[in-house]
Amino acid sequence: MPNETKSRITDGFHLVVDALKLNGIDTIFGVAGIPITDLARLAQAEGLRYIGFRHEQSAGNAAAIAGYLTRKPGICLTVSAPGFLNGMVALANATTNGFPMIQISGSSDRAIVDLQQGDYEELDQMNAAKPYTKASFRVSKPEDIGTGVARAIHAAVSGRPGGVYLDLTSEVLGATLDADAAAQSMVRVVERAPRNIPDPESIKRALDLLASAERPLIILGKGAAYAQADDAIRSFVEKTGIPYLPMSMAKGLLPDNHKQSAAAARSLVLAQADVVMLIGARLNWLLAQGKGPRWSSTTQFVQVDISPTEIDSNRAIAAPVVADIGSAMAAFLAMLKPGQIQPKHAWLDAIAERKQHNTERMAAQLSASPNPMNFSSALRAIRDVLASKPDIYVVNEGANTLDFGRDIIDMHQPRKRLDSGTWGVMGIGMGYSIGAAVVSGKPVVAIEGDSAFGFSGMEIETICRYQLPIVVVVFNNGGIYRGDDVNHSGGDDPAPTILMKSARYDKLIEAFDGTGHHVTDPQTLTRALTAALASGKPALINCVIDPTAGTESGHLQNLNPQTQVGKGKRN
Ligand code: ADP
Ligand code: TZD
Ligand code: MG
């Protein structure tokens, strides 16, 4: 029921809080200011958890990852114009990744904004948001708040989830309304994400194709992780015996040490599979669009996806299954006959052989103890500490720090790895860490490149203020990719990719009464991480890495155009 005052009058502020509570929203991530300060204050007074950030982008990233983990839209609250735009990067990133999120922003006086008469923080926010969101709404009457919130929830969570913008003008927030009429105007969403049942024909077609395959492969993407159909997915993989590859955020959906994982034979299986079943994974740049030398041109595809327009977007899909993954996997399991799908022994043997070969090569790299540390030796220390703590969330961003981290850190539970995602964006680190810690109450280890950390580093104050169990490990190699580039002009300014190698990131957190560690070898890293996790308190480990250990653009050198003329110098 809406908050009723003695005078039986309510207002926009109360109605927004009422509508969120009525729909099971319990947390707001934001930055306060005109015109939403009182909204944040009231939400907290009314029992919602309000987490206040230092920058809207991080608040937005926290909301987005909260949405991914809970399947409820994460809420980000921002002020007008610049605050709104700061949050928009996170909202666009949520849309790109398929995370359900609603950015609620206050906006300035509509009449002045629309005539461009120069209001405080003037911007046509609803229209600015449209290209980057699944939907963008503006509420102009207090009696429409309930409908506005309900529409935003539906748009964010149904179908392929994504970012939604909800504009609340300052007039609406302050507008009063009779409490009974207000109560009538509230909308409780009955079904946030209706099931999308597959056509049985499409299931049969897909099973027939898989049964005809000699070298089948399953690729699990973060849509499969989001669907929370963990048991059904595992059961289908195990019953069919098909080898699988997890995309980075699907790691842990089945434990990384599962015998059917083909992760350590990735290039072999992509190049040689004859039928590939995509479950909640797009054939985007992360899979080379399904084309080129990494793929066979004769591969046939099964694609399980909730979005009908994803089908045929890059390669022709022989067996599309348009459905929510929970319903699709249930239908597959119901229709699958024992022994119907049997990958050929030669295929499984070839994969096993390549896995063993690659695992041995990687073990040699991991057992080396170079001085100074490189990415492998530092990550090995972290991997070993985390091995016995499978419920810890791992947040990971950077270039080399991300690429090595994805390969070296095994995940054992679903939805525990949160990373740069579809855009390869920097700046998600502290927001994702805070969002995950807040909604789960579980510890988080954020493995951050030194450049990546800088994008959201000020949020360590937020982490300390809320005393969240987050340990940030900064891989300090003195730069973007590497720390050894030189200024090609011969001048005194550092090169474009250079950061301060001597930076003591550990001292930053000490300013907020957190614990800092400075480590230069794996043994000290192991001790620092173990102690930090045992304390359950905020900590930051400045982890010194060889500045020459990384490669430019990490694994993405093929996407990095380079001048062929005079290497950036004038001829
Ligand atoms: P990855 O980056 O891990 O490869 P993507 O984000 O590219 O994964 O792909 C995820 C896909 O999963 C999207 O195409 C999205 O439409 C789909 N998806 C998301 N949630 C569901 C769901 N509940 N059921 C079915 N498909 C889903
Ligand atoms: N800005 C944004 C928002 N996203 C980006 N991806 C980039 C810039 C470009 N970029 C990368 O793609 S990785 C990266 C940048 C700046 C940082 C790499 O340096 P790092 O990691 O210190 O984080 P390593 O370990 O030194 O490679
Ligand atoms: Mg770096």
Coordinates of C-alpha atoms and ligand atoms in Angstrom, one line a residue:
M1 CA 0.0 0.0 0.0
P2 CA 1.2 3.5 -0.7
N3 CA 2.5 5.5 2.2
E4 CA -0.6 7.4 3.5
T5 CA -0.1 10.6 5.3
K6 CA -2.6 12.0 7.9
S7 CA -3.9 14.5 5.4
R8 CA -4.4 11.6 2.8
I9 CA -2.2 13.4 0.4
T10 CA 0.9 11.8 -1.1
D11 CA 3.4 13.0 -3.7
G12 CA 5.6 11.8 -6.6
F13 CA 8.6 11.0 -4.3
H14 CA 6.4 8.6 -2.2
L15 CA 4.8 7.1 -5.2
V16 CA 8.1 6.2 -6.8
V17 CA 9.2 4.5 -3.6
D18 CA 5.8 2.8 -3.3
A19 CA 5.9 1.5 -6.9
L20 CA 9.5 0.1 -6.5
K21 CA 8.7 -1.6 -3.2
L22 CA 5.4 -3.0 -4.6
N23 CA 7.5 -4.7 -7.3
G24 CA 10.1 -6.3 -5.0
I25 CA 12.9 -3.8 -5.6
D26 CA 15.0 -3.6 -2.5
T27 CA 18.2 -1.8 -3.5
I28 CA 19.0 1.5 -5.3
F29 CA 22.5 2.4 -6.5
G30 CA 23.0 6.1 -7.2
V31 CA 24.5 9.6 -6.7
A32 CA 22.3 12.2 -4.9
G33 CA 21.6 15.7 -6.0
I34 CA 18.9 18.0 -7.6
P35 CA 16.1 16.9 -8.0
I36 CA 16.4 13.3 -6.6
T37 CA 18.1 13.9 -3.2
D38 CA 14.8 13.5 -1.3
L39 CA 13.9 10.5 -3.4
A40 CA 17.1 8.7 -2.2
R41 CA 16.5 9.8 1.4
L42 CA 12.9 8.7 1.4
A43 CA 13.8 5.3 -0.2
Q44 CA 16.2 4.7 2.6
A45 CA 13.7 5.8 5.2
E46 CA 11.2 3.4 3.7
G47 CA 13.5 0.4 4.0
L48 CA 15.1 0.2 0.6
R49 CA 18.9 -0.2 0.7
Y50 CA 20.5 2.9 -0.9
I51 CA 24.2 2.6 -1.9
G52 CA 25.7 6.0 -2.7
F53 CA 28.6 6.2 -5.2
R54 CA 31.2 8.7 -6.2
H55 CA 30.3 8.5 -9.9
E56 CA 27.1 7.5 -11.7
Q57 CA 28.9 5.1 -14.1
S58 CA 29.9 2.9 -11.2
A59 CA 26.4 3.1 -9.7
G60 CA 25.1 2.1 -13.1
N61 CA 27.5 -0.8 -13.4
A62 CA 26.5 -2.0 -9.9
A63 CA 22.8 -1.9 -10.9
A64 CA 23.5 -3.7 -14.1
I65 CA 25.4 -6.6 -12.5
A66 CA 22.8 -6.8 -9.7
G67 CA 20.2 -7.3 -12.5
Y68 CA 22.3 -10.0 -14.1
L69 CA 22.7 -11.8 -10.8
T70 CA 19.1 -11.5 -9.5
R71 CA 17.0 -11.4 -12.7
K72 CA 15.3 -8.3 -11.2
P73 CA 16.1 -5.0 -12.8
G74 CA 18.9 -3.3 -11.0
I75 CA 18.1 0.4 -10.2
C76 CA 20.4 3.3 -10.8
L77 CA 19.3 6.7 -9.6
T78 CA 20.9 9.8 -11.2
V79 CA 20.6 13.6 -11.3
S80 CA 19.8 15.5 -14.4
A81 CA 22.0 16.1 -17.5
P82 CA 25.6 15.3 -16.6
G83 CA 24.7 12.8 -13.9
F84 CA 22.2 11.2 -16.4
L85 CA 24.9 11.0 -19.1
N86 CA 27.5 9.6 -16.6
G87 CA 25.1 6.8 -15.9
M88 CA 24.3 6.2 -19.6
V89 CA 27.6 4.4 -20.3
A90 CA 26.6 1.8 -17.8
L91 CA 23.0 1.7 -19.2
A92 CA 24.2 1.2 -22.7
N93 CA 26.7 -1.4 -21.6
A94 CA 23.8 -3.2 -19.8
T95 CA 21.8 -3.2 -23.0
T96 CA 24.8 -4.5 -25.0
N97 CA 25.3 -7.3 -22.5
G98 CA 21.7 -8.2 -21.9
F99 CA 21.6 -7.2 -18.3
P100 CA 18.2 -5.9 -16.9
M101 CA 18.6 -2.5 -15.5
I102 CA 16.6 0.7 -15.0
Q103 CA 18.2 4.1 -14.8
I104 CA 15.8 6.5 -13.1
S105 CA 16.8 10.1 -13.5
G106 CA 15.4 13.3 -12.3
S107 CA 15.2 15.9 -15.1
S108 CA 14.8 19.7 -15.2
D109 CA 11.7 21.7 -16.0
R110 CA 10.2 20.3 -19.1
A111 CA 8.7 23.5 -20.5
I112 CA 12.1 25.2 -20.2
V113 CA 14.1 22.2 -21.5
D114 CA 11.8 21.8 -24.5
L115 CA 12.1 25.4 -25.5
Q116 CA 15.8 25.3 -24.7
Q117 CA 15.5 28.3 -22.5
G118 CA 18.6 27.5 -20.4
D119 CA 17.5 25.6 -17.3
Y120 CA 19.9 24.2 -14.7
E121 CA 21.2 20.9 -16.1
E122 CA 19.1 21.2 -19.2
L123 CA 18.9 18.1 -21.4
D124 CA 16.2 16.2 -23.3
Q125 CA 17.1 13.1 -21.5
M126 CA 14.4 10.8 -22.7
N127 CA 15.3 11.2 -26.3
A128 CA 19.0 11.2 -25.6
A129 CA 18.6 7.8 -24.0
K130 CA 16.6 6.1 -26.8
P131 CA 19.4 4.9 -29.1
Y132 CA 21.2 3.1 -26.2
T133 CA 18.3 1.5 -24.4
K134 CA 15.6 -1.1 -24.9
A135 CA 13.1 1.5 -24.0
S136 CA 13.0 5.1 -22.8
F137 CA 10.0 6.5 -20.9
R138 CA 9.1 9.9 -19.3
V139 CA 6.5 10.3 -16.6
S140 CA 4.8 13.7 -16.6
K141 CA 1.9 13.1 -14.2
P142 CA 2.1 11.7 -10.7
E143 CA -0.8 9.3 -11.4
D144 CA 1.4 7.7 -14.1
I145 CA 4.3 6.8 -11.9
G146 CA 2.9 3.3 -11.2
T147 CA 2.5 2.6 -14.9
G148 CA 5.9 4.1 -15.7
V149 CA 7.7 1.8 -13.3
A150 CA 5.7 -1.2 -14.4
R151 CA 6.5 -0.6 -18.1
A152 CA 10.2 0.0 -17.3
I153 CA 10.3 -3.4 -15.4
H154 CA 8.7 -5.3 -18.3
A155 CA 11.0 -3.7 -20.8
A156 CA 14.1 -4.4 -18.8
V157 CA 13.4 -8.0 -17.9
S158 CA 11.3 -9.6 -20.7
G159 CA 12.8 -11.1 -23.8
R160 CA 16.5 -10.3 -24.1
P161 CA 17.0 -8.2 -21.0
G162 CA 18.6 -4.8 -21.3
G163 CA 18.8 -1.2 -20.1
V164 CA 15.7 1.0 -19.7
Y165 CA 15.6 4.7 -19.0
L166 CA 12.8 6.2 -16.8
D167 CA 12.7 10.0 -16.7
L168 CA 11.0 11.7 -13.8
T169 CA 10.6 15.4 -14.1
S170 CA 11.2 17.6 -11.0
E171 CA 7.5 18.7 -11.3
V172 CA 6.3 15.1 -11.1
L173 CA 8.4 14.3 -8.0
G174 CA 7.0 17.2 -6.1
A175 CA 3.4 16.9 -7.4
T176 CA 0.8 15.9 -4.8
L177 CA -2.0 13.6 -5.3
D178 CA -4.9 12.3 -3.3
A179 CA -3.7 9.2 -1.5
D180 CA -6.6 7.0 -2.5
A181 CA -6.3 7.9 -6.2
A182 CA -2.6 7.3 -5.8
A183 CA -3.1 3.8 -4.4
Q184 CA -5.4 3.0 -7.3
S185 CA -2.7 4.1 -9.7
M186 CA -0.1 1.6 -8.5
V187 CA 0.7 -1.4 -10.7
R188 CA 2.1 -4.7 -9.4
V189 CA 3.8 -6.5 -12.2
V190 CA 2.3 -10.1 -12.3
E191 CA 4.9 -11.7 -14.6
R192 CA 8.2 -10.0 -15.1
A193 CA 9.8 -12.4 -17.6
P194 CA 7.1 -14.6 -19.1
R195 CA 8.3 -18.0 -20.2
N196 CA 8.9 -18.4 -23.9
I197 CA 8.0 -22.0 -24.7
P198 CA 9.8 -23.5 -27.7
D199 CA 8.0 -25.0 -30.7
P200 CA 8.4 -28.8 -30.3
E201 CA 9.3 -28.9 -34.0
S202 CA 12.3 -26.7 -33.4
I203 CA 13.5 -29.0 -30.6
K204 CA 13.1 -32.1 -32.8
R205 CA 15.0 -30.4 -35.7
A206 CA 17.8 -29.5 -33.4
L207 CA 18.1 -32.9 -31.8
D208 CA 18.1 -34.6 -35.3
L209 CA 20.9 -32.3 -36.4
L210 CA 22.9 -33.0 -33.3
A211 CA 22.3 -36.8 -33.7
S212 CA 23.6 -36.6 -37.2
A213 CA 26.8 -34.9 -36.1
E214 CA 30.2 -36.6 -35.8
R215 CA 31.9 -33.7 -34.1
P216 CA 29.3 -31.8 -32.1
L217 CA 30.2 -28.9 -29.8
I218 CA 28.1 -26.8 -27.4
I219 CA 29.0 -23.2 -26.7
L220 CA 27.6 -21.8 -23.5
G221 CA 27.2 -18.0 -23.2
K222 CA 26.3 -15.6 -20.5
G223 CA 22.6 -15.8 -21.6
A224 CA 22.8 -19.4 -20.4
A225 CA 24.3 -18.3 -17.1
Y226 CA 21.6 -15.6 -16.8
A227 CA 18.8 -18.0 -17.4
Q228 CA 19.5 -19.9 -14.1
A229 CA 18.7 -23.2 -15.7
D230 CA 21.9 -24.6 -14.3
D231 CA 20.8 -28.2 -13.6
A232 CA 19.0 -28.7 -16.9
I233 CA 22.0 -27.4 -18.9
R234 CA 24.4 -29.6 -17.0
S235 CA 22.1 -32.6 -17.4
F236 CA 21.8 -32.0 -21.2
V237 CA 25.6 -31.7 -21.6
E238 CA 26.2 -34.8 -19.6
K239 CA 23.5 -36.9 -21.1
T240 CA 24.6 -36.1 -24.7
G241 CA 28.3 -36.3 -23.9
I242 CA 28.9 -33.3 -26.2
P243 CA 32.1 -31.4 -25.4
Y244 CA 31.4 -27.7 -24.5
L245 CA 33.1 -24.4 -24.5
P246 CA 32.1 -21.7 -21.9
M247 CA 32.3 -18.1 -23.0
S248 CA 34.0 -16.1 -20.3
M249 CA 31.0 -15.3 -18.1
A250 CA 29.6 -18.8 -18.6
K251 CA 32.6 -20.2 -16.9
G252 CA 31.5 -22.2 -13.8
L253 CA 28.1 -23.0 -15.2
L254 CA 29.7 -26.4 -15.3
P255 CA 32.9 -26.5 -13.2
D256 CA 35.9 -25.6 -15.3
N257 CA 37.5 -28.9 -14.5
H258 CA 34.6 -30.9 -15.9
K259 CA 35.8 -33.6 -18.2
Q260 CA 33.7 -32.5 -21.1
S261 CA 35.1 -28.9 -21.1
A262 CA 36.9 -28.3 -24.3
A263 CA 38.2 -24.9 -23.2
A264 CA 41.8 -26.1 -23.3
A265 CA 41.3 -27.2 -26.9
R266 CA 39.4 -24.1 -28.1
S267 CA 41.0 -23.5 -31.5
L268 CA 40.7 -27.2 -32.4
V269 CA 37.0 -27.5 -31.6
L270 CA 36.0 -24.2 -33.3
A271 CA 37.9 -25.2 -36.5
Q272 CA 36.7 -28.8 -36.6
A273 CA 33.2 -29.1 -35.1
D274 CA 30.6 -30.1 -37.7
V275 CA 27.6 -29.0 -35.6
V276 CA 27.8 -26.2 -33.0
M277 CA 25.0 -25.7 -30.6
L278 CA 24.9 -22.1 -29.2
I279 CA 23.1 -21.8 -25.9
G280 CA 22.7 -18.1 -24.9
A281 CA 25.8 -17.0 -26.9
R282 CA 25.9 -14.6 -29.9
L283 CA 28.2 -15.2 -32.9
N284 CA 29.7 -11.8 -32.4
W285 CA 33.3 -10.6 -32.4
L286 CA 34.1 -12.8 -29.4
L287 CA 33.5 -15.8 -31.7
A288 CA 35.0 -14.1 -34.9
Q289 CA 31.4 -13.8 -36.1
G290 CA 31.5 -17.5 -36.8
K291 CA 33.7 -16.8 -39.9
G292 CA 37.3 -16.7 -41.1
P293 CA 40.2 -19.1 -40.5
R294 CA 39.1 -20.0 -37.0
W295 CA 35.9 -21.6 -38.3
S296 CA 35.0 -24.3 -40.8
S297 CA 32.8 -22.9 -43.6
T298 CA 30.7 -26.1 -43.5
T299 CA 29.8 -26.0 -39.8
Q300 CA 26.0 -26.2 -39.1
F301 CA 24.5 -24.4 -36.2
V302 CA 21.8 -24.9 -33.6
Q303 CA 21.1 -21.7 -31.7
V304 CA 19.0 -21.5 -28.6
D305 CA 18.1 -17.8 -27.9
I306 CA 15.2 -15.8 -26.7
S307 CA 15.7 -13.2 -29.3
P308 CA 14.3 -14.2 -32.7
T309 CA 16.2 -11.5 -34.5
E310 CA 19.5 -12.9 -33.3
I311 CA 19.0 -16.0 -35.6
D312 CA 21.0 -15.8 -38.9
S313 CA 22.7 -12.6 -37.8
N314 CA 26.1 -13.9 -38.9
R315 CA 26.0 -17.5 -40.0
A316 CA 22.9 -19.3 -41.3
I317 CA 21.4 -21.2 -38.4
A318 CA 20.1 -24.6 -39.5
A319 CA 18.2 -25.3 -36.3
P320 CA 17.0 -22.2 -34.5
V321 CA 15.3 -22.7 -31.1
V322 CA 13.6 -19.4 -30.1
A323 CA 12.8 -19.8 -26.4
D324 CA 13.9 -19.0 -22.9
I325 CA 16.7 -21.3 -22.1
G326 CA 15.0 -22.8 -19.0
S327 CA 12.0 -23.9 -21.2
A328 CA 14.2 -24.9 -24.1
M329 CA 16.5 -27.2 -22.0
A330 CA 13.5 -28.8 -20.3
A331 CA 12.0 -29.5 -23.7
F332 CA 15.4 -30.9 -25.0
L333 CA 15.6 -33.2 -22.0
A334 CA 12.0 -34.4 -22.4
M335 CA 12.5 -35.3 -26.1
L336 CA 16.0 -36.7 -26.0
K337 CA 16.1 -40.4 -26.4
P338 CA 18.8 -42.4 -24.6
G339 CA 21.8 -42.9 -26.9
Q340 CA 20.3 -40.6 -29.5
I341 CA 23.3 -38.3 -29.6
Q342 CA 26.8 -39.8 -29.6
P343 CA 29.8 -37.8 -30.5
K344 CA 32.4 -40.0 -32.3
H345 CA 35.2 -41.5 -30.2
A346 CA 37.8 -40.1 -32.6
W347 CA 36.4 -36.6 -31.9
L348 CA 36.6 -37.0 -28.2
D349 CA 40.0 -38.5 -28.4
A350 CA 41.4 -35.7 -30.5
I351 CA 40.0 -33.1 -28.0
A352 CA 41.5 -35.0 -25.1
E353 CA 44.8 -35.2 -26.8
R354 CA 44.9 -31.4 -27.6
K355 CA 43.7 -30.6 -24.1
Q356 CA 46.5 -32.6 -22.6
H357 CA 49.1 -31.0 -24.8
N358 CA 47.9 -27.5 -24.1
T359 CA 47.5 -28.1 -20.4
E360 CA 51.0 -29.3 -20.1
R361 CA 52.3 -26.3 -22.0
M362 CA 50.3 -24.0 -19.7
A363 CA 51.5 -25.9 -16.6
A364 CA 55.1 -25.2 -17.6
Q365 CA 54.3 -21.4 -17.9
L366 CA 52.5 -21.4 -14.6
S367 CA 55.2 -23.2 -12.7
A368 CA 57.9 -20.7 -13.7
S369 CA 58.9 -18.1 -11.1
P370 CA 60.1 -15.1 -13.0
N371 CA 61.4 -12.1 -11.1
P372 CA 59.7 -9.6 -11.4
M373 CA 56.3 -11.5 -11.4
N374 CA 54.5 -11.8 -14.7
F375 CA 50.8 -12.3 -15.3
S376 CA 51.0 -16.1 -15.1
S377 CA 52.9 -16.3 -11.8
A378 CA 50.7 -13.7 -10.1
L379 CA 47.5 -15.3 -11.3
R380 CA 48.7 -18.8 -10.3
A381 CA 49.0 -17.5 -6.7
I382 CA 45.5 -16.0 -6.8
R383 CA 44.1 -19.2 -8.5
D384 CA 45.5 -21.4 -5.7
V385 CA 44.0 -19.2 -2.9
L386 CA 40.6 -19.1 -4.7
A387 CA 40.6 -22.9 -5.4
S388 CA 39.1 -23.7 -2.0
K389 CA 36.7 -20.8 -2.0
P390 CA 34.3 -21.5 -4.9
D391 CA 31.7 -19.1 -3.8
I392 CA 33.8 -16.0 -4.1
Y393 CA 32.9 -13.7 -7.0
V394 CA 35.7 -12.8 -9.4
V395 CA 35.6 -9.5 -11.2
N396 CA 38.1 -9.1 -14.0
E397 CA 39.1 -6.2 -16.4
G398 CA 42.1 -5.0 -18.2
A399 CA 43.8 -6.3 -21.4
N400 CA 46.5 -8.8 -20.5
T401 CA 45.1 -9.0 -16.9
L402 CA 41.8 -10.0 -18.4
D403 CA 43.1 -12.5 -21.0
F404 CA 45.4 -14.3 -18.6
G405 CA 42.8 -14.1 -15.8
R406 CA 40.1 -15.7 -17.9
D407 CA 42.4 -18.6 -18.8
I408 CA 44.1 -19.2 -15.5
I409 CA 41.4 -18.6 -12.9
D410 CA 39.1 -21.7 -12.8
M411 CA 35.4 -21.1 -11.9
H412 CA 33.4 -23.8 -10.1
Q413 CA 30.0 -22.2 -9.6
P414 CA 27.7 -20.4 -12.1
R415 CA 27.6 -16.6 -12.4
K416 CA 30.7 -16.0 -10.3
R417 CA 32.9 -14.5 -13.0
L418 CA 32.0 -10.9 -14.0
D419 CA 34.1 -9.2 -16.6
S420 CA 34.4 -6.6 -19.4
G421 CA 31.8 -8.5 -21.4
T422 CA 30.5 -7.9 -24.9
W423 CA 32.1 -4.4 -25.3
G424 CA 35.4 -5.2 -23.7
V425 CA 34.8 -2.1 -21.6
M426 CA 37.1 -0.7 -18.9
G427 CA 35.5 0.8 -15.9
I428 CA 33.2 -1.9 -14.7
G429 CA 35.5 -3.1 -11.9
M430 CA 34.4 -1.4 -8.8
G431 CA 30.8 -1.1 -9.8
Y432 CA 30.4 -4.8 -10.5
S433 CA 32.3 -5.6 -7.3
I434 CA 30.0 -3.5 -5.2
G435 CA 26.9 -4.7 -6.9
A436 CA 27.8 -8.3 -6.5
A437 CA 28.9 -7.9 -2.8
V438 CA 25.7 -6.0 -2.0
V439 CA 23.2 -8.4 -3.6
S440 CA 25.0 -11.6 -2.5
G441 CA 26.6 -10.7 0.8
K442 CA 29.5 -12.8 -0.5
P443 CA 33.2 -11.8 -0.9
V444 CA 34.6 -10.4 -4.2
V445 CA 38.1 -10.5 -5.6
A446 CA 38.6 -7.9 -8.3
I447 CA 41.5 -8.6 -10.6
E448 CA 42.3 -5.3 -12.3
G449 CA 44.8 -4.0 -14.7
D450 CA 46.3 -0.8 -13.4
S451 CA 44.7 1.2 -16.3
A452 CA 41.4 -0.6 -15.9
F453 CA 41.3 0.2 -12.1
G454 CA 41.8 3.9 -12.7
F455 CA 38.4 4.1 -14.4
S456 CA 36.5 3.5 -11.2
G457 CA 39.2 3.6 -8.6
M458 CA 37.6 6.3 -6.5
E459 CA 34.8 3.9 -5.5
I460 CA 37.2 2.3 -3.0
E461 CA 35.9 5.0 -0.8
T462 CA 32.4 3.6 -1.4
I463 CA 33.7 0.1 -0.6
C464 CA 35.2 1.3 2.6
R465 CA 32.2 3.4 3.6
Y466 CA 29.9 0.4 3.3
Q467 CA 32.6 -2.0 4.7
L468 CA 32.1 -4.4 1.8
P469 CA 34.1 -7.7 1.7
I470 CA 36.0 -6.7 -1.5
V471 CA 39.6 -7.3 -2.2
V472 CA 41.0 -5.4 -5.2
V473 CA 44.2 -6.7 -6.7
V474 CA 45.8 -4.1 -9.0
F475 CA 48.1 -5.7 -11.6
N476 CA 50.6 -2.8 -11.8
N477 CA 52.7 -3.1 -14.9
G478 CA 52.9 0.6 -15.3
G479 CA 50.6 1.0 -18.2
I480 CA 48.0 0.1 -20.8
Y481 CA 49.2 -3.3 -22.0
R482 CA 52.8 -2.7 -21.0
G483 CA 54.9 -0.2 -19.1
D484 CA 57.9 0.2 -21.3
D485 CA 56.9 2.2 -24.3
V486 CA 58.8 5.4 -25.1
N487 CA 57.8 8.8 -26.4
H488 CA 58.6 8.5 -30.1
S489 CA 59.2 12.3 -30.4
G490 CA 62.1 12.0 -27.9
G491 CA 60.3 14.5 -25.7
D492 CA 59.9 14.4 -21.9
D493 CA 56.2 13.4 -21.8
P494 CA 55.5 9.8 -21.1
A495 CA 54.3 7.6 -24.1
P496 CA 50.5 7.4 -24.6
T497 CA 50.2 4.0 -23.0
I498 CA 52.4 4.7 -20.0
L499 CA 51.1 5.0 -16.4
M500 CA 53.1 5.6 -13.2
K501 CA 55.0 2.4 -12.5
S502 CA 55.9 3.5 -9.0
A503 CA 52.3 4.2 -8.1
R504 CA 51.4 2.8 -4.7
Y505 CA 47.7 2.0 -5.2
D506 CA 47.7 0.3 -1.8
K507 CA 48.1 3.7 -0.2
L508 CA 44.9 4.9 -1.8
I509 CA 42.7 2.6 0.3
E510 CA 44.6 3.5 3.5
A511 CA 43.2 7.0 3.1
F512 CA 39.8 5.4 3.8
D513 CA 40.9 3.1 6.6
G514 CA 41.1 0.0 4.4
T515 CA 44.1 -2.3 4.4
G516 CA 46.7 -1.9 1.7
H517 CA 49.3 -4.5 0.7
H518 CA 52.3 -4.0 -1.6
V519 CA 53.6 -7.2 -3.1
T520 CA 56.4 -8.1 -5.5
D521 CA 56.4 -11.9 -5.4
P522 CA 53.8 -14.7 -5.5
Q523 CA 54.4 -15.9 -1.9
T524 CA 53.7 -12.4 -0.5
L525 CA 50.7 -12.1 -2.8
T526 CA 49.3 -15.5 -1.5
R527 CA 49.7 -14.3 2.1
A528 CA 48.2 -10.9 1.5
L529 CA 45.2 -12.3 -0.4
T530 CA 44.6 -15.0 2.2
A531 CA 44.7 -12.4 5.1
A532 CA 42.5 -9.9 3.2
L533 CA 39.9 -12.6 2.6
A534 CA 40.0 -13.9 6.1
S535 CA 39.4 -10.4 7.5
G536 CA 36.3 -9.9 5.4
K537 CA 37.2 -6.2 5.1
P538 CA 38.1 -4.0 2.2
A539 CA 41.6 -4.4 1.0
L540 CA 43.7 -3.4 -2.0
I541 CA 46.8 -5.3 -3.1
N542 CA 49.3 -3.4 -5.3
C543 CA 50.7 -6.3 -7.2
V544 CA 53.9 -5.4 -9.1
I545 CA 54.1 -7.0 -12.5
D546 CA 57.0 -7.0 -15.0
P547 CA 56.4 -3.9 -17.3
T548 CA 57.6 -5.9 -20.3
A549 CA 55.4 -9.0 -19.7
G550 CA 52.2 -7.9 -21.6
T551 CA 51.4 -7.6 -25.3
E552 CA 49.8 -4.6 -26.9
S553 CA 46.0 -5.1 -27.0
G554 CA 46.4 -8.5 -25.2
H555 CA 44.8 -11.2 -27.3
L556 CA 43.2 -8.6 -29.7
Q557 CA 46.1 -7.7 -31.8
N558 CA 44.2 -8.5 -34.9
L559 CA 41.7 -5.7 -34.0
N560 CA 44.4 -3.1 -33.4
P561 CA 45.2 -1.1 -36.6
Q562 CA 48.8 0.0 -36.7
T563 CA 50.4 2.5 -39.0
Q564 CA 52.7 1.0 -41.6
V565 CA 54.4 4.4 -42.3
G566 CA 57.3 5.4 -40.1
K567 CA 55.8 3.8 -36.9
G568 CA 53.9 6.9 -35.8
K569 CA 56.8 9.3 -36.4
R570 CA 56.8 11.9 -39.1
N571 CA 58.5 10.8 -42.3
Ligands
ADP1 P1 28.5 -14.3 -24.5 O1 29.1 -13.0 -24.5 O2 28.7 -15.1 -23.2 O3 28.9 -15.1 -25.7 P2 26.1 -13.0 -25.4 O4 25.9 -11.9 -24.5 O5 26.8 -12.7 -26.7 O6 26.9 -14.1 -24.6 O7 24.8 -13.8 -25.8 C1 23.8 -14.0 -24.8 C2 22.6 -14.4 -25.6 O8 21.7 -15.0 -24.7 C3 21.8 -13.2 -26.2 O9 21.7 -13.4 -27.6 C4 20.5 -13.2 -25.5 O10 19.4 -12.9 -26.3 C5 20.4 -14.6 -25.0 N1 19.6 -14.7 -23.8 C6 19.6 -14.0 -22.6 N2 18.8 -14.5 -21.7 C7 18.2 -15.5 -22.2 C8 17.2 -16.5 -21.7 N3 16.7 -16.4 -20.5 N4 16.8 -17.4 -22.6 C9 17.3 -17.5 -23.8 N5 18.2 -16.7 -24.3 C10 18.7 -15.7 -23.5
TZD2 N1 38.2 3.0 -22.6 C1 37.2 2.2 -22.3 C2 36.0 2.7 -21.6 N2 37.2 0.9 -22.6 C3 38.4 0.4 -23.3 N3 38.3 -0.9 -23.6 C4 39.4 1.2 -23.5 C5 39.3 2.5 -23.2 C6 40.7 0.8 -24.3 N4 41.4 -0.2 -23.4 C7 41.3 -1.5 -23.6 O1 40.7 -2.1 -24.5 S1 42.2 -2.4 -22.5 C8 42.7 -1.0 -21.7 C9 42.2 0.1 -22.3 C10 42.5 1.5 -21.9 C11 43.6 -1.0 -20.5 C12 44.6 -2.1 -20.5 O2 45.6 -1.8 -19.5 P1 45.5 -2.5 -18.1 O3 45.7 -4.0 -18.4 O4 46.5 -1.9 -17.3 O5 44.1 -2.4 -17.6 P2 47.1 -4.7 -18.8 O6 47.2 -5.9 -17.9 O7 48.2 -3.7 -18.6 O8 47.1 -5.2 -20.2
MG3 MG 48.5 -2.4 -17.0

